[in-house]
Amino acid sequence: MKVLGIETSCDETGIAIYDTEHGLLADTLYSQIDMHNDYGGVVPELASRDHVRRVLPLINEVMKEAGCSQSDIEAIAYTRGPGLIGALMVGASVAKSIAWAWEIPAIGVHHMEGHLLAPMLEENPPQFPFVALLVSGGHTQLVEVQRQGEYTLLGESVDDAAGEAFDKAAMMLGLDYPGGPRIAALAEKGTSGRFKFPRPMTDRPGLDFSFSGLKTFTRNTVAEHGGEDCEKQTKADIARAFEEAVVDTLAIKCRRALRQTGLKQLVIAGGVSANQRLRAKLDKMVVGEGSSLFYARPAFCTDNGAMIAYAGSCRLQAGQVDEEGIRPVPRWPMSELEAV
């Protein structure tokens, strides 16, 4: 089965074609980062309008790259939610319209399920069950995964997501959006140990996260050293301390989750999972726990059409399809999903 995947949940238009027999045939992505950078974050109305401009040309591009015609596509998967309602509406409208015109089924995919399953696109995929750390600009969650759709939430952020904290810390240091890659690059020039930042909520039991206090600590540290005009090395040292604090916090909670569940596989997914310091820390941690770590290639850590096409293909093969109508869901708990 060849499935066309459409991702338009936020500020990236991702299109891909996944073949259940031969794997990923083609994928392409258009990022709106340059457009939103002027505003320091995503402007929802601009994001929606840009998806309208990009989605059909990108579909034509992947169809050509995959060597597919209309008759080759057997189903369409699209991001139904969660995300920005206007951006979701663009993808849902296009997907359902094409499905109706081509007389093929369509299914709306949960955006975070797409991220969670993205490592399945790699040569050495994880096997169910496993613990998943979903860590992005909008989500920080630890989930016990027994199979696709059977998810138990172990812990989540009670305030800012880790990716959001990266973005805000970057703004404090006068860095551009998105903050994660900017902080990581600057941290490479920083001296470890000059600043000691807290590891929030690691001194108490449980698997929930909180990054608002770390954000405040960062703001105060920057202010104490001259604000955005502080010297370059100080900025790098603060970036290093902030990144290490986030990474250590995530690693401590992941270790707890593995021990609590007794599972031996850890999957990390979402934009922050591309952070090299996080990967190195977790690689070392799982060895000590007798466990294994899995993650997607960097291109599939951020939003992309390939993860949507794959997640949708699994549900479509299980006989799950959309009801009539266009119904994007900007807020959608993973616990509401059906198991496959």
CSV table of C-alpha atoms in Angstrom, one decimal:
chain,number,residue,atom,x,y,z
A,1,MET,CA,0.0,0.0,0.0
A,2,LYS,CA,1.4,3.4,-1.0
A,3,VAL,CA,0.3,6.2,1.4
A,4,LEU,CA,0.6,9.9,0.8
A,5,GLY,CA,1.4,11.7,4.1
A,6,ILE,CA,0.7,15.4,4.8
A,7,GLU,CA,2.0,17.2,7.8
A,8,THR,CA,0.9,20.8,8.5
A,9,SER,CA,0.5,21.1,12.3
A,10,CYS,CA,2.7,24.2,12.8
A,11,ASP,CA,5.4,25.9,10.8
A,12,GLU,CA,6.7,23.2,8.5
A,13,THR,CA,4.9,21.6,5.4
A,14,GLY,CA,6.0,18.0,5.1
A,15,ILE,CA,4.9,15.6,2.4
A,16,ALA,CA,6.0,12.0,1.9
A,17,ILE,CA,5.0,8.8,0.2
A,18,TYR,CA,5.4,5.6,2.2
A,19,ASP,CA,5.1,2.1,0.7
A,20,THR,CA,4.3,-0.7,3.2
A,21,GLU,CA,6.3,-3.1,1.1
A,22,HIS,CA,9.3,-1.0,0.0
A,23,GLY,CA,9.5,1.7,2.7
A,24,LEU,CA,9.9,5.4,2.3
A,25,LEU,CA,9.8,6.3,-1.4
A,26,ALA,CA,10.0,10.1,-1.3
A,27,ASP,CA,9.7,13.0,1.2
A,28,THR,CA,10.2,16.7,1.2
A,29,LEU,CA,9.9,19.5,3.7
A,30,TYR,CA,9.4,23.3,3.5
A,31,SER,CA,10.3,25.1,6.7
A,32,GLN,CA,8.9,28.5,7.6
A,33,ILE,CA,11.7,29.3,10.1
A,34,ASP,CA,13.1,32.3,8.2
A,35,MET,CA,9.6,33.9,8.0
A,36,HIS,CA,8.8,33.4,11.7
A,37,ASN,CA,12.3,34.4,12.8
A,38,ASP,CA,11.5,38.1,12.5
A,39,TYR,CA,8.8,37.7,15.1
A,40,GLY,CA,10.8,35.5,17.5
A,41,GLY,CA,8.2,32.6,17.2
A,42,VAL,CA,5.5,31.2,15.1
A,43,VAL,CA,2.7,33.5,13.9
A,44,PRO,CA,-0.3,31.2,13.4
A,45,GLU,CA,-2.0,33.2,10.6
A,46,LEU,CA,1.2,33.4,8.6
A,47,ALA,CA,1.8,29.7,9.1
A,48,SER,CA,-1.6,28.8,7.7
A,49,ARG,CA,-1.3,31.0,4.7
A,50,ASP,CA,2.1,29.6,3.8
A,51,HIS,CA,0.8,26.0,4.1
A,52,VAL,CA,-1.9,27.0,1.5
A,53,ARG,CA,0.9,28.1,-0.9
A,54,ARG,CA,3.2,25.1,-0.4
A,55,VAL,CA,1.2,21.9,0.1
A,56,LEU,CA,0.0,21.2,-3.5
A,57,PRO,CA,3.4,22.0,-5.2
A,58,LEU,CA,5.1,19.8,-2.6
A,59,ILE,CA,2.6,16.9,-3.3
A,60,ASN,CA,3.4,17.2,-7.0
A,61,GLU,CA,7.2,17.2,-6.1
A,62,VAL,CA,7.0,13.9,-4.1
A,63,MET,CA,4.8,12.2,-6.6
A,64,LYS,CA,7.4,12.9,-9.3
A,65,GLU,CA,10.3,11.9,-7.1
A,66,ALA,CA,8.6,8.6,-6.2
A,67,GLY,CA,7.6,8.0,-9.8
A,68,CYS,CA,3.9,7.7,-8.7
A,69,SER,CA,0.8,8.6,-10.5
A,70,GLN,CA,-2.6,9.2,-9.0
A,71,SER,CA,-3.7,5.6,-9.5
A,72,ASP,CA,-0.6,4.4,-7.5
A,73,ILE,CA,-1.7,6.1,-4.2
A,74,GLU,CA,-4.0,3.9,-2.2
A,75,ALA,CA,-4.6,6.1,0.8
A,76,ILE,CA,-3.8,9.5,2.4
A,77,ALA,CA,-2.7,10.1,6.0
A,78,TYR,CA,-2.6,13.7,7.4
A,79,THR,CA,-2.0,15.4,10.7
A,80,ARG,CA,-5.4,15.8,12.4
A,81,GLY,CA,-3.9,17.2,15.6
A,82,PRO,CA,-2.7,18.5,17.9
A,83,GLY,CA,-1.4,21.7,16.5
A,84,LEU,CA,-2.4,25.2,15.3
A,85,ILE,CA,-6.1,25.0,14.2
A,86,GLY,CA,-5.6,27.0,11.0
A,87,ALA,CA,-2.5,25.0,9.9
A,88,LEU,CA,-4.3,21.7,10.7
A,89,MET,CA,-7.3,22.9,8.7
A,90,VAL,CA,-5.2,23.4,5.6
A,91,GLY,CA,-3.7,19.9,5.7
A,92,ALA,CA,-7.0,18.2,6.6
A,93,SER,CA,-8.9,20.0,3.8
A,94,VAL,CA,-6.4,19.2,1.2
A,95,ALA,CA,-6.1,15.5,2.3
A,96,LYS,CA,-9.9,14.9,2.5
A,97,SER,CA,-10.5,16.7,-0.8
A,98,ILE,CA,-7.9,14.6,-2.6
A,99,ALA,CA,-9.1,11.4,-1.0
A,100,TRP,CA,-12.7,12.2,-2.2
A,101,ALA,CA,-11.6,13.1,-5.7
A,102,TRP,CA,-9.4,10.0,-6.0
A,103,GLU,CA,-11.9,7.7,-4.3
A,104,ILE,CA,-9.4,6.4,-1.7
A,105,PRO,CA,-9.5,6.3,2.1
A,106,ALA,CA,-8.0,9.0,4.4
A,107,ILE,CA,-7.0,8.9,8.1
A,108,GLY,CA,-6.1,11.7,10.5
A,109,VAL,CA,-2.9,10.9,12.4
A,110,HIS,CA,-2.0,12.1,15.9
A,111,HIS,CA,1.0,14.4,15.5
A,112,MET,CA,2.8,13.0,18.6
A,113,GLU,CA,2.1,9.4,17.6
A,114,GLY,CA,3.9,10.3,14.3
A,115,HIS,CA,6.9,11.5,16.3
A,116,LEU,CA,6.8,8.5,18.6
A,117,LEU,CA,6.9,6.1,15.6
A,118,ALA,CA,9.5,8.0,13.6
A,119,PRO,CA,12.3,5.7,14.7
A,120,MET,CA,10.5,2.8,13.0
A,121,LEU,CA,11.7,4.3,9.7
A,122,GLU,CA,15.3,3.5,10.6
A,123,GLU,CA,17.2,0.3,9.8
A,124,ASN,CA,17.3,-0.8,13.4
A,125,PRO,CA,13.8,0.1,14.7
A,126,PRO,CA,12.7,-0.6,18.3
A,127,GLN,CA,10.3,-3.4,19.1
A,128,PHE,CA,7.2,-3.0,21.3
A,129,PRO,CA,7.0,-2.5,24.2
A,130,PHE,CA,9.2,0.5,25.1
A,131,VAL,CA,9.4,3.7,27.1
A,132,ALA,CA,9.2,6.8,24.9
A,133,LEU,CA,10.4,10.3,25.7
A,134,LEU,CA,8.5,12.8,23.5
A,135,VAL,CA,10.3,16.1,23.7
A,136,SER,CA,9.6,19.0,21.5
A,137,GLY,CA,8.5,22.7,21.5
A,138,GLY,CA,5.0,21.8,22.6
A,139,HIS,CA,5.4,18.5,24.5
A,140,THR,CA,7.6,16.9,27.1
A,141,GLN,CA,6.1,13.5,28.0
A,142,LEU,CA,7.2,10.1,29.2
A,143,VAL,CA,5.0,7.3,27.8
A,144,GLU,CA,4.9,3.6,28.3
A,145,VAL,CA,4.2,2.1,24.8
A,146,GLN,CA,2.8,-1.5,24.7
A,147,ARG,CA,1.8,-1.3,21.0
A,148,GLN,CA,0.6,1.4,18.6
A,149,GLY,CA,-2.3,3.2,20.2
A,150,GLU,CA,-1.8,1.6,23.7
A,151,TYR,CA,-0.1,4.4,25.6
A,152,THR,CA,0.2,5.0,29.3
A,153,LEU,CA,1.3,8.5,30.3
A,154,LEU,CA,4.0,8.2,33.0
A,155,GLY,CA,4.8,11.9,33.3
A,156,GLU,CA,4.7,15.2,31.6
A,157,SER,CA,5.7,18.9,32.0
A,158,VAL,CA,3.5,20.8,34.4
A,159,ASP,CA,4.5,24.1,32.6
A,160,ASP,CA,6.9,24.8,29.7
A,161,ALA,CA,7.9,22.0,27.4
A,162,ALA,CA,11.7,21.5,27.0
A,163,GLY,CA,11.7,22.9,23.5
A,164,GLU,CA,9.8,25.9,24.6
A,165,ALA,CA,12.3,26.5,27.4
A,166,PHE,CA,15.1,26.3,24.8
A,167,ASP,CA,13.4,29.0,22.7
A,168,LYS,CA,12.9,31.3,25.7
A,169,ALA,CA,16.4,30.9,27.0
A,170,ALA,CA,17.7,31.7,23.5
A,171,MET,CA,15.7,34.9,23.4
A,172,MET,CA,17.2,35.9,26.8
A,173,LEU,CA,20.7,35.5,25.2
A,174,GLY,CA,19.7,37.5,22.1
A,175,LEU,CA,19.8,34.4,19.9
A,176,ASP,CA,17.5,33.8,16.9
A,177,TYR,CA,14.5,31.4,16.7
A,178,PRO,CA,14.4,28.4,16.9
A,179,GLY,CA,16.3,28.4,20.2
A,180,GLY,CA,17.3,24.7,20.4
A,181,PRO,CA,19.9,24.6,17.7
A,182,ARG,CA,21.2,28.1,18.6
A,183,ILE,CA,21.6,27.2,22.3
A,184,ALA,CA,23.3,23.9,21.3
A,185,ALA,CA,25.8,25.6,18.9
A,186,LEU,CA,26.7,28.3,21.5
A,187,ALA,CA,27.0,25.7,24.3
A,188,GLU,CA,29.8,24.0,22.3
A,189,LYS,CA,31.9,27.1,23.0
A,190,GLY,CA,31.0,27.2,26.7
A,191,THR,CA,32.9,26.1,29.7
A,192,SER,CA,31.2,23.4,31.8
A,193,GLY,CA,31.0,24.1,35.5
A,194,ARG,CA,31.3,27.9,35.5
A,195,PHE,CA,27.5,28.1,36.2
A,196,LYS,CA,25.5,25.6,38.2
A,197,PHE,CA,21.9,25.5,37.1
A,198,PRO,CA,19.2,23.5,39.0
A,199,ARG,CA,17.8,20.2,37.8
A,200,PRO,CA,14.1,20.8,38.5
A,201,MET,CA,11.9,18.2,40.1
A,202,THR,CA,14.7,15.6,40.3
A,203,ASP,CA,15.0,15.8,44.1
A,204,ARG,CA,11.5,14.4,44.5
A,205,PRO,CA,9.8,11.2,43.4
A,206,GLY,CA,7.8,11.0,40.2
A,207,LEU,CA,8.2,11.5,36.4
A,208,ASP,CA,6.7,14.9,35.8
A,209,PHE,CA,8.9,17.8,34.5
A,210,SER,CA,9.0,21.5,35.2
A,211,PHE,CA,11.2,24.0,33.3
A,212,SER,CA,9.7,27.3,34.3
A,213,GLY,CA,12.0,27.6,37.3
A,214,LEU,CA,15.0,26.8,35.2
A,215,LYS,CA,13.9,29.5,32.7
A,216,THR,CA,13.7,32.1,35.6
A,217,PHE,CA,17.1,31.0,36.9
A,218,THR,CA,18.5,31.6,33.4
A,219,ARG,CA,16.9,35.0,33.1
A,220,ASN,CA,18.4,36.1,36.5
A,221,THR,CA,21.8,34.7,35.6
A,222,VAL,CA,21.8,36.6,32.3
A,223,ALA,CA,20.7,39.8,34.0
A,224,GLU,CA,23.4,39.5,36.6
A,225,HIS,CA,26.0,39.4,33.9
A,226,GLY,CA,24.9,42.3,31.8
A,227,GLY,CA,21.8,41.0,30.0
A,228,GLU,CA,22.0,40.5,26.2
A,229,ASP,CA,25.1,42.7,26.1
A,230,CYS,CA,27.1,40.3,28.4
A,231,GLU,CA,30.4,39.1,27.0
A,232,LYS,CA,30.4,36.3,24.4
A,233,GLN,CA,32.1,33.8,26.6
A,234,THR,CA,29.7,34.4,29.4
A,235,LYS,CA,26.8,33.8,27.0
A,236,ALA,CA,28.4,30.6,25.9
A,237,ASP,CA,28.9,29.4,29.5
A,238,ILE,CA,25.3,30.2,30.3
A,239,ALA,CA,24.1,28.3,27.3
A,240,ARG,CA,26.3,25.3,28.3
A,241,ALA,CA,24.9,25.4,31.8
A,242,PHE,CA,21.3,25.6,30.6
A,243,GLU,CA,21.7,22.8,28.1
A,244,GLU,CA,23.4,20.5,30.6
A,245,ALA,CA,20.6,21.2,33.1
A,246,VAL,CA,17.9,20.2,30.6
A,247,VAL,CA,19.7,17.2,29.4
A,248,ASP,CA,20.5,15.9,33.0
A,249,THR,CA,16.9,16.4,34.0
A,250,LEU,CA,15.6,14.5,31.0
A,251,ALA,CA,18.1,11.7,31.6
A,252,ILE,CA,17.3,11.3,35.3
A,253,LYS,CA,13.6,11.0,34.5
A,254,CYS,CA,14.2,8.5,31.7
A,255,ARG,CA,16.2,6.3,34.0
A,256,ARG,CA,13.4,6.4,36.5
A,257,ALA,CA,10.9,5.5,33.9
A,258,LEU,CA,12.9,2.5,32.7
A,259,ARG,CA,13.3,1.2,36.3
A,260,GLN,CA,9.6,1.8,37.1
A,261,THR,CA,8.3,-0.1,34.1
A,262,GLY,CA,11.0,-2.7,33.9
A,263,LEU,CA,11.3,-2.1,30.1
A,264,LYS,CA,14.7,-2.3,28.4
A,265,GLN,CA,14.1,0.0,25.4
A,266,LEU,CA,14.0,3.8,25.4
A,267,VAL,CA,12.8,5.8,22.4
A,268,ILE,CA,13.4,9.5,22.1
A,269,ALA,CA,11.4,11.5,19.6
A,270,GLY,CA,10.5,15.1,18.8
A,271,GLY,CA,12.6,18.1,17.8
A,272,VAL,CA,14.7,18.2,21.0
A,273,SER,CA,15.7,14.5,20.5
A,274,ALA,CA,18.1,15.8,17.8
A,275,ASN,CA,20.2,17.4,20.5
A,276,GLN,CA,23.6,15.7,20.4
A,277,ARG,CA,24.3,16.2,24.1
A,278,LEU,CA,21.0,14.6,25.0
A,279,ARG,CA,21.7,11.6,22.8
A,280,ALA,CA,25.2,11.2,24.2
A,281,LYS,CA,23.9,11.4,27.8
A,282,LEU,CA,21.1,8.9,27.2
A,283,ASP,CA,23.4,6.6,25.2
A,284,LYS,CA,25.7,6.4,28.3
A,285,MET,CA,22.7,6.0,30.7
A,286,VAL,CA,21.1,3.1,28.9
A,287,VAL,CA,24.3,1.1,28.9
A,288,GLY,CA,24.4,1.4,32.7
A,289,GLU,CA,20.8,0.2,32.8
A,290,GLY,CA,21.3,-2.7,30.4
A,291,SER,CA,18.9,-1.1,28.0
A,292,SER,CA,18.9,0.2,24.4
A,293,LEU,CA,18.3,3.7,23.0
A,294,PHE,CA,16.5,4.4,19.7
A,295,TYR,CA,15.9,7.6,17.8
A,296,ALA,CA,15.2,8.9,14.3
A,297,ARG,CA,17.7,10.6,12.0
A,298,PRO,CA,17.8,14.3,12.6
A,299,ALA,CA,15.6,15.1,9.6
A,300,PHE,CA,12.8,13.0,11.1
A,301,CYS,CA,13.1,14.5,14.6
A,302,THR,CA,11.4,17.7,13.6
A,303,ASP,CA,8.0,17.7,11.9
A,304,ASN,CA,7.9,15.8,8.7
A,305,GLY,CA,5.5,14.0,6.3
A,306,ALA,CA,7.3,10.6,6.5
A,307,MET,CA,6.3,10.0,10.1
A,308,ILE,CA,2.7,10.8,9.3
A,309,ALA,CA,2.7,8.6,6.2
A,310,TYR,CA,4.2,5.7,8.3
A,311,ALA,CA,1.9,6.1,11.3
A,312,GLY,CA,-1.1,6.4,9.0
A,313,SER,CA,-0.2,3.4,7.0
A,314,CYS,CA,-0.2,1.2,10.1
A,315,ARG,CA,-3.7,2.4,11.1
A,316,LEU,CA,-5.0,2.0,7.5
A,317,GLN,CA,-3.7,-1.5,7.3
A,318,ALA,CA,-5.6,-2.2,10.5
A,319,GLY,CA,-8.8,-1.0,8.8
A,320,GLN,CA,-9.1,2.3,10.5
A,321,VAL,CA,-10.3,5.2,8.3
A,322,ASP,CA,-11.8,8.6,8.8
A,323,GLU,CA,-15.5,9.3,9.1
A,324,GLU,CA,-17.0,11.9,6.7
A,325,GLY,CA,-16.2,15.5,7.3
A,326,ILE,CA,-13.1,17.7,8.1
A,327,ARG,CA,-12.5,17.7,11.8
A,328,PRO,CA,-9.0,18.8,12.9
A,329,VAL,CA,-8.4,18.6,16.6
A,330,PRO,CA,-6.0,21.2,18.1
A,331,ARG,CA,-6.0,19.5,21.5
A,332,TRP,CA,-6.0,15.7,21.4
A,333,PRO,CA,-4.8,13.5,24.3
A,334,MET,CA,-3.0,10.4,23.1
A,335,SER,CA,-5.0,8.3,25.5
A,336,GLU,CA,-8.0,8.8,23.2
A,337,LEU,CA,-6.4,6.9,20.4
A,338,GLU,CA,-7.5,3.4,19.4
A,339,ALA,CA,-5.0,0.6,19.6
A,340,VAL,CA,-3.8,-1.1,16.4
